[in-house]
Amino acid sequence: MRAKRTRQQRNSRILAIVLISLGALVLAFLLIYPSIKPTGEIILADPNPRPQADFNAMGDPNAPVKIVKYSDYQCPLCLRFWEDTEDKILEDYVKTGKVYFVSRSMGNFLSRNANNTESQDAAHAAYCAGDENKYWEYHDILFANWNGENQGAYARKRLDAFADALGLDSAAFKVCMDSKKYMAMVDQDAEDGVREITTAPNYDGSGSYGTPSFIINGNVIIGAQPYGVFQQEIDAALAAAGSN
């Protein structure tokens, strides 16, 4: 009996050691995997130069109409606006000097309930790219590589890879990202976005808001509306400003 108990105790100790070792290996893998995980394919957006590009703005600052876009790079409707409508506004109104267009984020809007930071990290990365006058190029590569919400499309390793694909100074970009240079700006985007949307004269007062949202000379358009909706609001703002 004594020998049997000794064997059982020895086997229990061996089993405990094995289980602890396996647990340590799993934990080590979870810690190391993000740094070795493949970045996956990087899709480059078609070149699309913006007139008078200045950090996150484009167009004539003295244009009679100002549009501020509050967007989230993970948002499928924001992707739709980028694919279907943004270029039309660029061609018809920004390049003709009628609209000054500013792109801002909504902070961590779509990641805030998912214990994830991809929304704010992508927005921050675009601002870091702006340090090298590549905000709009980075804005476009983010949307070109959209792959659903909180699915790792904007994991840090991929954000660094986007910068490399655009020819940015990788060391400077990483310093900007690591120092969270523009994180306060990203947070301010979210605060200003909610305030400007919900206090717009034509806001419905429901208390709800979403992305993308657009402030056009004070009025708001929420969602990836058809181009005609933007045309109507911009033309009305131009008329009110005495322009056409």
XYZ file of C-alpha atoms in Angstrom:
244
model
C 0.000 0.000 0.000
C 2.837 2.347 0.893
C 4.487 1.727 -2.498
C 1.176 2.294 -4.271
C 0.635 5.629 -2.514
C 4.192 6.649 -3.376
C 3.594 5.868 -7.064
C 0.300 7.806 -7.023
C 1.956 10.810 -5.436
C 4.812 10.663 -7.941
C 2.351 10.395 -10.856
C 0.337 13.326 -9.488
C 3.484 15.443 -9.262
C 4.469 14.497 -12.813
C 0.958 15.326 -14.085
C 1.015 18.689 -12.293
C 4.420 19.506 -13.787
C 3.197 18.555 -17.262
C 0.042 20.667 -16.921
C 2.002 23.672 -15.639
C 4.512 23.304 -18.473
C 1.750 23.113 -21.066
C 0.092 26.179 -19.579
C 3.378 28.075 -19.705
C 3.873 27.084 -23.343
C 0.358 28.234 -24.275
C 0.868 31.556 -22.473
C 4.234 32.055 -24.171
C 2.677 31.340 -27.560
C -0.127 33.847 -26.963
C 2.424 36.499 -26.012
C 4.788 35.799 -28.895
C 2.280 35.078 -31.690
C 1.249 38.697 -32.394
C 4.881 39.533 -33.237
C 5.339 36.568 -35.581
C 1.843 36.442 -37.092
C 2.013 37.014 -40.877
C 0.816 40.427 -41.980
C -1.096 38.977 -44.919
C -1.558 40.581 -48.308
C -1.253 44.363 -48.512
C -3.460 45.988 -51.152
C -2.341 49.336 -52.557
C -5.067 51.840 -53.437
C -4.985 53.557 -56.813
C -3.122 56.879 -56.637
C -5.567 59.693 -55.952
C -3.821 63.051 -55.375
C -5.843 65.571 -53.374
C -5.712 69.273 -54.286
C -4.002 71.483 -51.715
C -3.597 68.526 -49.371
C -2.632 69.703 -45.893
C -2.386 66.940 -43.304
C -6.004 65.651 -42.968
C -7.566 68.400 -45.114
C -7.822 69.068 -48.826
C -9.017 71.926 -50.980
C -9.061 75.684 -50.596
C -9.310 76.703 -46.905
C -11.225 79.778 -48.066
C -13.838 77.786 -49.994
C -17.439 78.842 -49.273
C -18.390 75.365 -48.028
C -16.581 73.304 -45.410
C -17.242 69.590 -44.984
C -15.940 67.727 -41.939
C -16.176 63.958 -42.234
C -16.321 61.973 -38.972
C -15.439 58.428 -39.911
C -14.191 55.076 -38.620
C -11.871 53.064 -40.863
C -13.549 49.852 -39.694
C -17.051 51.071 -40.559
C -18.591 49.346 -43.642
C -20.667 52.435 -44.466
C -17.523 54.559 -44.301
C -15.952 52.160 -46.774
C -18.998 52.547 -49.035
C -18.734 56.345 -48.929
C -15.041 56.115 -49.847
C -15.787 53.750 -52.718
C -18.924 55.420 -54.119
C -19.093 59.088 -53.190
C -15.896 60.701 -51.930
C -14.285 60.941 -55.372
C -17.403 62.577 -56.837
C -17.310 65.288 -54.173
C -13.584 65.632 -54.835
C -14.080 66.101 -58.570
C -17.187 68.303 -58.516
C -16.592 70.485 -55.488
C -13.107 70.225 -53.966
C -11.095 70.516 -57.175
C -13.316 73.399 -58.322
C -12.558 75.403 -55.171
C -16.091 75.203 -53.774
C -15.472 72.830 -50.848
C -12.806 72.550 -48.190
C -12.845 68.934 -46.962
C -11.506 67.750 -43.603
C -11.267 64.106 -42.551
C -11.490 63.282 -38.844
C -12.019 60.095 -36.887
C -14.618 59.068 -34.332
C -12.019 57.784 -31.920
C -12.481 54.143 -30.945
C -16.124 54.158 -32.040
C -16.492 50.642 -33.476
C -13.974 48.972 -31.164
C -15.106 50.422 -27.862
C -17.392 47.490 -26.958
C -15.062 44.799 -28.283
C -12.044 45.293 -25.995
C -10.180 46.249 -29.140
C -8.341 49.385 -30.286
C -8.237 48.922 -34.069
C -10.469 51.919 -34.765
C -8.377 54.409 -32.805
C -5.096 52.787 -33.838
C -5.955 53.112 -37.536
C -6.977 56.753 -37.059
C -3.781 57.447 -35.131
C -1.669 55.768 -37.819
C -3.200 57.979 -40.512
C -2.252 61.064 -38.500
C 1.289 59.702 -38.081
C 1.477 59.304 -41.862
C 0.405 62.951 -42.078
C 3.764 63.889 -40.558
C 5.256 62.903 -43.930
C 2.446 64.464 -45.970
C 0.959 61.035 -46.621
C -2.268 61.301 -44.631
C -4.515 60.797 -47.666
C -2.410 57.964 -49.073
C -2.638 56.207 -45.710
C -6.370 56.989 -45.477
C -6.809 55.228 -48.827
C -4.666 52.191 -48.025
C -6.628 51.646 -44.815
C -9.906 51.482 -46.718
C -8.349 49.399 -49.500
C -7.444 46.783 -46.858
C -10.765 46.818 -44.986
C -11.664 43.319 -43.810
C -14.501 43.578 -41.320
C -14.761 44.976 -37.831
C -12.252 43.984 -35.136
C -10.805 41.161 -37.240
C -7.161 42.204 -37.152
C -7.141 44.159 -40.419
C -5.609 47.093 -38.523
C -3.406 45.211 -36.092
C -0.215 47.087 -35.304
C 1.935 44.844 -37.511
C -0.287 45.629 -40.501
C -0.340 49.347 -39.742
C 3.470 49.291 -39.849
C 3.340 47.298 -43.093
C 1.021 49.895 -44.676
C 3.566 52.600 -43.813
C 6.342 50.556 -45.414
C 4.220 49.949 -48.530
C 3.765 53.715 -48.906
C 7.474 54.381 -48.548
C 7.233 56.161 -45.217
C 10.189 56.458 -42.875
C 9.495 53.298 -40.879
C 11.556 54.362 -37.878
C 9.828 57.762 -37.621
C 6.419 56.147 -38.096
C 7.070 53.651 -35.310
C 8.255 56.405 -32.974
C 5.039 58.319 -33.681
C 2.927 55.227 -33.055
C 4.786 54.103 -29.941
C 4.678 57.574 -28.394
C 0.927 57.888 -29.133
C 1.707 61.340 -30.484
C -1.779 61.915 -31.896
C -3.907 59.851 -29.506
C -5.211 62.964 -27.758
C -6.217 64.263 -31.191
C -8.061 61.000 -31.910
C -9.900 61.284 -28.582
C -10.767 64.908 -29.360
C -12.151 63.813 -32.738
C -14.663 61.573 -30.979
C -15.701 64.275 -28.523
C -16.093 66.933 -31.228
C -17.880 64.528 -33.546
C -20.624 63.674 -31.057
C -21.063 67.343 -30.129
C -21.178 68.664 -33.698
C -23.536 65.930 -34.915
C -26.029 66.178 -32.062
C -26.118 69.995 -32.011
C -26.499 70.505 -35.765
C -29.599 72.606 -36.623
C -31.079 69.816 -38.758
C -30.299 66.976 -36.320
C -33.387 64.897 -35.512
C -32.854 65.021 -31.746
C -32.975 61.240 -31.361
C -29.734 61.099 -29.399
C -28.328 58.531 -31.809
C -25.444 59.029 -34.194
C -23.153 56.904 -36.300
C -20.392 56.800 -38.866
C -19.800 58.231 -41.289
C -21.288 61.603 -40.378
C -20.668 64.871 -42.198
C -20.927 68.454 -41.003
C -21.597 70.677 -44.021
C -21.517 74.353 -43.046
C -23.129 73.373 -39.744
C -25.762 70.927 -40.982
C -25.333 67.188 -40.612
C -25.687 64.212 -42.941
C -25.480 60.833 -41.236
C -24.555 57.678 -43.118
C -23.328 56.772 -46.583
C -26.151 58.583 -48.326
C -26.446 58.675 -52.133
C -24.378 61.319 -53.881
C -27.522 63.312 -54.680
C -28.126 63.906 -50.965
C -24.681 65.472 -50.645
C -25.185 67.471 -53.844
C -28.401 68.951 -52.512
C -26.869 69.963 -49.175
C -23.671 71.346 -50.728
C -25.555 73.304 -53.392
C -27.843 74.750 -50.711
C -24.809 75.799 -48.673
C -23.221 77.358 -51.751
C -26.415 79.297 -52.486
C -26.612 80.506 -48.895
C -23.005 81.669 -49.163
C -23.780 83.516 -52.405
C -21.745 81.081 -54.531
C -22.657 78.617 -57.271
